[in-house]
CSV table of C-alpha atoms in Angstrom, one decimal:
chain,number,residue,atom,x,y,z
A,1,UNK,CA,99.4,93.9,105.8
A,2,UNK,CA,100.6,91.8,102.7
A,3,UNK,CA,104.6,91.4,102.2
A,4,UNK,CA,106.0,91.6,99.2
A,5,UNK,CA,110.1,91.1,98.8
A,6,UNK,CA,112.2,92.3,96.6
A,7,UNK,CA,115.7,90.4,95.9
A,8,UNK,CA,118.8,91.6,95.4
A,9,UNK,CA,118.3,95.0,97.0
A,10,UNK,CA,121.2,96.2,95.1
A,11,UNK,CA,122.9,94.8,92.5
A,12,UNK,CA,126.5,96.1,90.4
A,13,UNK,CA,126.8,94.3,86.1
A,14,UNK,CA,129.4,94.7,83.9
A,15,UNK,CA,128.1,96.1,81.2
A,16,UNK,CA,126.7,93.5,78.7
A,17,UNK,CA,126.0,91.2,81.2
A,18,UNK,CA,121.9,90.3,82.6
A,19,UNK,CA,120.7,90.6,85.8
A,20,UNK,CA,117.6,89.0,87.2
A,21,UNK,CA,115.9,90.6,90.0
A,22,UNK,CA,113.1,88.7,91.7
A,23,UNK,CA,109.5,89.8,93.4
A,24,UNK,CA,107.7,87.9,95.8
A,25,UNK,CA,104.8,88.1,97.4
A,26,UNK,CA,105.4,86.6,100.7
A,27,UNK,CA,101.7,85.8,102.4
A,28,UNK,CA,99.4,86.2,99.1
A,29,UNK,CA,99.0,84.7,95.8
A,30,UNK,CA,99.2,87.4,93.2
A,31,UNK,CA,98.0,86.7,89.6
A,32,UNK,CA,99.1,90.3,88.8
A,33,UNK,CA,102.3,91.4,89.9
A,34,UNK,CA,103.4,95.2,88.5
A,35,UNK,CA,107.7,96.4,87.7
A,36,UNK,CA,108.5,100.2,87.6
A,37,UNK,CA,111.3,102.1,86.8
A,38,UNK,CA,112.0,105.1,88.8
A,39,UNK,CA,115.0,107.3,87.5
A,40,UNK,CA,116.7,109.8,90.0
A,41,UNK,CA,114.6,112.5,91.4
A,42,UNK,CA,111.3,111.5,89.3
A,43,UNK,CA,108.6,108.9,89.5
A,44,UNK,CA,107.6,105.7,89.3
A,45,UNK,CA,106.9,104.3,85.6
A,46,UNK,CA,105.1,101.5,85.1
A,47,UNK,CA,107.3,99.5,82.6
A,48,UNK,CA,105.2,96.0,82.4
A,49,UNK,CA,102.6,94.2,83.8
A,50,UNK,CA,103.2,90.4,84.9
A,51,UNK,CA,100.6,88.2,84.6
A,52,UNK,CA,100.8,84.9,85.3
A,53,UNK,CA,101.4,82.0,83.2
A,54,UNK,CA,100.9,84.0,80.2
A,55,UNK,CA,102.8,87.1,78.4
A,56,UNK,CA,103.4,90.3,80.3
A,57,UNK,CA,101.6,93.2,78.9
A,58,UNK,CA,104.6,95.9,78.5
A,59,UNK,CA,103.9,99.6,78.2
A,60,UNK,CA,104.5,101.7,75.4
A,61,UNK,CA,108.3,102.1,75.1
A,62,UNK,CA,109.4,99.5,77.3
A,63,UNK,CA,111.7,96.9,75.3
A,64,UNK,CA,110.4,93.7,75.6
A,65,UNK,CA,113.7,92.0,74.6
A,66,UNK,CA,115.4,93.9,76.9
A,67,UNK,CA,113.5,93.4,80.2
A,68,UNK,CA,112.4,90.0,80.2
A,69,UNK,CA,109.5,89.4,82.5
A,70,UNK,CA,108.7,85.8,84.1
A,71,UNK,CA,105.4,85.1,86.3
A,72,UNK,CA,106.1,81.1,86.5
A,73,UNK,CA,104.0,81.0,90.0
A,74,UNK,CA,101.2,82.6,91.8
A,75,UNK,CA,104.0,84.2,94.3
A,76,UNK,CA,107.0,84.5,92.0
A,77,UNK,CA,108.1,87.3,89.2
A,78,UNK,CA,111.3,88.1,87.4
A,79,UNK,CA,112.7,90.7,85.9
A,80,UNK,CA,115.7,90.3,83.7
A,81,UNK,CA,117.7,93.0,81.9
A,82,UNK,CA,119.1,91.5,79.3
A,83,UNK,CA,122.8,93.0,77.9
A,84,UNK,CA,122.9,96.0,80.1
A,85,UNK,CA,124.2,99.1,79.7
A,86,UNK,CA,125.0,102.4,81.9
A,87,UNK,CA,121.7,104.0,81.0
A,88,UNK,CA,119.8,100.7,82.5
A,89,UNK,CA,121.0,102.1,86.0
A,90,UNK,CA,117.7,102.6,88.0
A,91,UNK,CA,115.5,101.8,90.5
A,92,UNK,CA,113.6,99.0,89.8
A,93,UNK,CA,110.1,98.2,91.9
A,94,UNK,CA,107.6,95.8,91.9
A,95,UNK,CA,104.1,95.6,93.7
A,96,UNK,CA,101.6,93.3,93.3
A,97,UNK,CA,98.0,92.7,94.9
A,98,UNK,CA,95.7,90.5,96.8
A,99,UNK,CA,93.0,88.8,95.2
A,100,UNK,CA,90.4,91.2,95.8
A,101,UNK,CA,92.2,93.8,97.4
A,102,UNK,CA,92.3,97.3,96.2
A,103,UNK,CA,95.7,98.4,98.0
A,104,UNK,CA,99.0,97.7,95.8
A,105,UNK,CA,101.9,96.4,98.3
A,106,UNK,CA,105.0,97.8,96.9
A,107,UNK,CA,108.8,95.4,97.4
A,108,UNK,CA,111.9,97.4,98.4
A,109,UNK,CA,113.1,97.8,95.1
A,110,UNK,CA,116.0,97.3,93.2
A,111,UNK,CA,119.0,99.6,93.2
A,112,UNK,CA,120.7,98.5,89.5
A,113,UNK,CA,124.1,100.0,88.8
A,114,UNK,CA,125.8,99.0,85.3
A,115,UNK,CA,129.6,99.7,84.9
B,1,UNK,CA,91.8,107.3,81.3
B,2,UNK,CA,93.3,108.5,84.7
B,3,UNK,CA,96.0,111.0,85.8
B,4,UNK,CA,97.1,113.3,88.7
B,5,UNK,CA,98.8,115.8,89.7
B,6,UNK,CA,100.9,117.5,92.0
B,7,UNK,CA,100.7,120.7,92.8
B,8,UNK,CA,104.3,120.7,94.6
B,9,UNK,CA,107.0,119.2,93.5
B,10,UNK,CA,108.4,120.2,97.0
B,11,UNK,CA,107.3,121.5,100.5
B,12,UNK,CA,109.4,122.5,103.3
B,13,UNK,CA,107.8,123.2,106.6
B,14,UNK,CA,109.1,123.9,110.5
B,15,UNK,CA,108.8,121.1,112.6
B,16,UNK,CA,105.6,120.7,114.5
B,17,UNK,CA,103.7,123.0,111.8
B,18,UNK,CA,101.2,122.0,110.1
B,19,UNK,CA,101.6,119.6,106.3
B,20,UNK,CA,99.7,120.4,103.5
B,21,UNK,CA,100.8,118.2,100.2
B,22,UNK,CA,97.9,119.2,97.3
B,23,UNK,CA,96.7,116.1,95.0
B,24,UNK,CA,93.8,116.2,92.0
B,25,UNK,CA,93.2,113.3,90.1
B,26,UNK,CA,91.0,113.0,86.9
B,27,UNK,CA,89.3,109.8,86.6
B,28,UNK,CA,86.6,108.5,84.3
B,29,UNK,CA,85.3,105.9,86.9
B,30,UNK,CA,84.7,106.2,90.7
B,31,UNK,CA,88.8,105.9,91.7
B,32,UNK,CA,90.5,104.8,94.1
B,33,UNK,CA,93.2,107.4,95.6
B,34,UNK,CA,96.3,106.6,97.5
B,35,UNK,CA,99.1,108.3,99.4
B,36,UNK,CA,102.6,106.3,99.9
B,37,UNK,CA,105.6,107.7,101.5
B,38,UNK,CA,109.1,106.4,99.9
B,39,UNK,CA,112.5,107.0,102.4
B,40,UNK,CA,115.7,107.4,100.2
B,41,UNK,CA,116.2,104.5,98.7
B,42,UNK,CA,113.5,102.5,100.1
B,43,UNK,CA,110.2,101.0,98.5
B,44,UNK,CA,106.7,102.4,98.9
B,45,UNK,CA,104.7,102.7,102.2
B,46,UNK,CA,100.9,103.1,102.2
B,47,UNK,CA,99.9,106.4,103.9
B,48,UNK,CA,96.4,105.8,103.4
B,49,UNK,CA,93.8,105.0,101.2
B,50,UNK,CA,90.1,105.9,100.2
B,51,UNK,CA,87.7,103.5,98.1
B,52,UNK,CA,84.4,105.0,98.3
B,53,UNK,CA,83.7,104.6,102.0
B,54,UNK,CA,84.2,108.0,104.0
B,55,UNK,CA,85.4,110.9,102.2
B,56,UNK,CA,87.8,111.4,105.0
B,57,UNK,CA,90.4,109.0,105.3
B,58,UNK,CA,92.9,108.9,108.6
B,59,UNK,CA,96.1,107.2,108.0
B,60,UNK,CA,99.8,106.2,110.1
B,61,UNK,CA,101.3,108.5,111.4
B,62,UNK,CA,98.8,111.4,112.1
B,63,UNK,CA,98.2,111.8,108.4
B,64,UNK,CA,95.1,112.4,107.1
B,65,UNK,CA,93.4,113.4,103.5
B,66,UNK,CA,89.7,114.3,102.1
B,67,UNK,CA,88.4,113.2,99.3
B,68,UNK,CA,86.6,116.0,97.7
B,69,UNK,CA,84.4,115.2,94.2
B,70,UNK,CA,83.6,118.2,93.3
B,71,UNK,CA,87.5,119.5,93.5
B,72,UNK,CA,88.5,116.2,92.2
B,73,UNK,CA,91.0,116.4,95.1
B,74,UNK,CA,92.8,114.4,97.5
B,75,UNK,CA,95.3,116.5,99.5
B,76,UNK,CA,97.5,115.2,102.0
B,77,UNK,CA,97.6,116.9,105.9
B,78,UNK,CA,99.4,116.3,109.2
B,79,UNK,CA,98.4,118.6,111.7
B,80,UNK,CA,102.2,118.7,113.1
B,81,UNK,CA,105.1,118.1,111.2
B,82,UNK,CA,108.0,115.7,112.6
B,83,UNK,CA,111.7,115.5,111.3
B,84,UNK,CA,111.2,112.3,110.8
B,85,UNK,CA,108.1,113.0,107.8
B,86,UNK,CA,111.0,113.9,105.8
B,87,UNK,CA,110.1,112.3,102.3
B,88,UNK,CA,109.0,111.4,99.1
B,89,UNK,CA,105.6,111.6,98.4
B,90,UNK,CA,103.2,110.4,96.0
B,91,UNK,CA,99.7,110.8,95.3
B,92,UNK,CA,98.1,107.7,93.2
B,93,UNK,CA,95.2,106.7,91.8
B,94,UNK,CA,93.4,103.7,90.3
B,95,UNK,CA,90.7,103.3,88.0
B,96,UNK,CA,89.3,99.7,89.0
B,97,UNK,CA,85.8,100.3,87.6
B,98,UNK,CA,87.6,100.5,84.7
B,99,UNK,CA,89.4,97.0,84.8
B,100,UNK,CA,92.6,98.3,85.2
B,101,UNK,CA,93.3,95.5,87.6
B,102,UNK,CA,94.7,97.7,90.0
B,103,UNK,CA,96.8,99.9,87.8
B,104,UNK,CA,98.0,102.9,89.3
B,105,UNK,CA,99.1,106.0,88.3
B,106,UNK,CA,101.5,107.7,89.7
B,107,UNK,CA,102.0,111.7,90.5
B,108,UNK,CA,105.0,113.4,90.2
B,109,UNK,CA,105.7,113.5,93.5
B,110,UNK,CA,106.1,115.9,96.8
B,111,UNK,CA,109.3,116.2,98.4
B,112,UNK,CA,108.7,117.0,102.0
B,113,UNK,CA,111.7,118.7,103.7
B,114,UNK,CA,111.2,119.1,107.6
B,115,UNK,CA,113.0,121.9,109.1
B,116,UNK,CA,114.2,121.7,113.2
């Protein structure tokens, strides 16, 4: 199946600082590419939809200031949180699919601690 | 619009006894329906998937689930439990006739705790 990879795979900010965390899909070009949150114990929330070389589409109560989203390429989105804080600490995913394909392929996510 | 839900938000079972994780879905167009598995701090493995073909859909690792329209179900079996089924997971569906371009929706989740 497709690959999509997930970097860092565990990151620790100071609080204030950003942290970028990038998706790629490794075998596919993906004009769609999809970041959830996913707190403790709960499940995944969609937080934003990338789409490339235009705006991402952000769900209702996701900050777009705060988690910047870039889809420069075909293969290649970024998530940045911007000035984080202790209650951005979460496990951040991305999946993206295929052209064509109905079957989402899911990264390894993103373990973000702020101190 | 689409959602589903979980019936369990966690199953325990005996090792080699038989799974049963329950799944309904509403949908206003012809879904799509997913199972993925998530390990502790791990990303999201496809179980299985059905998209209209055959109502029952076979999957990795004996897992199995059947698509039933009139329940508007999609529960999750496994003849024989293993420790090693020990997971998260999540029933999901997508509404592509809807353009959603592959938006999913996620349920709650299942825990699945496998006792020796």
């Amino acid at each position: 199946g497709a690959v999509v990879s997930q970097h860092p795979s565990r990151v620790i900010c100071k609080s204030g600082t950003s942290v970028k965390i990038e998706c790629r899909s490794l075998d596919f070009q993906a004009t769609t590419m999809f970041w959830y949150r996913q707190f403790p114990k709960k499940s995944l929330m969609l937080m934003a939809t990338s789409n490339e070389g235009s705006k991402a589409t952000y769900e209702q109560g996701v900050e777009k200031d705060k988690f910047l989203i870039n889809h420069a390429s075909l293969t290649l989105s970024t998530l940045t949180v911007t000035s984080a804080h202790p209650e951005d600490s979460s496990f951040y995913i991305c999946s993206a699919s295929p052209v064509e394909n109905t079957e989402a392929f899911f990264g390894q996510g993103t373990r973000l601690t702020v101190v | 619009a689409q959602s589903v839900t979980q019936l369990d938000s966690h199953v325990s079972v005996s090792e080699g006894t038989p799974v049963l994780l329950r799944c309904n879905y509403s949908s206003s167009y012809s879904p799509s329906l997913f199972w993925y598995v998530q390990h502790p701090n791990k990303g999201l493995q496809l179980l299985l998937k059905y998209t209209s073909a055959a109502t029952l859909v076979k999957g990795i690792n004996g897992f199995e689930a059947e698509f039933k329209k009139s329940e508007t179900s999609f529960h999750l079996t496994k003849p024989s439990a293993h420790m090693s089924d020990a997971a998260e997971y999540f029933c999901v569906v997508s509404d592509l006739g809807g353009g959603s371009n592959y938006k999913l929706t996620f349920g709650k989740g299942t825990l699945l705790t496998v006792n020796p």
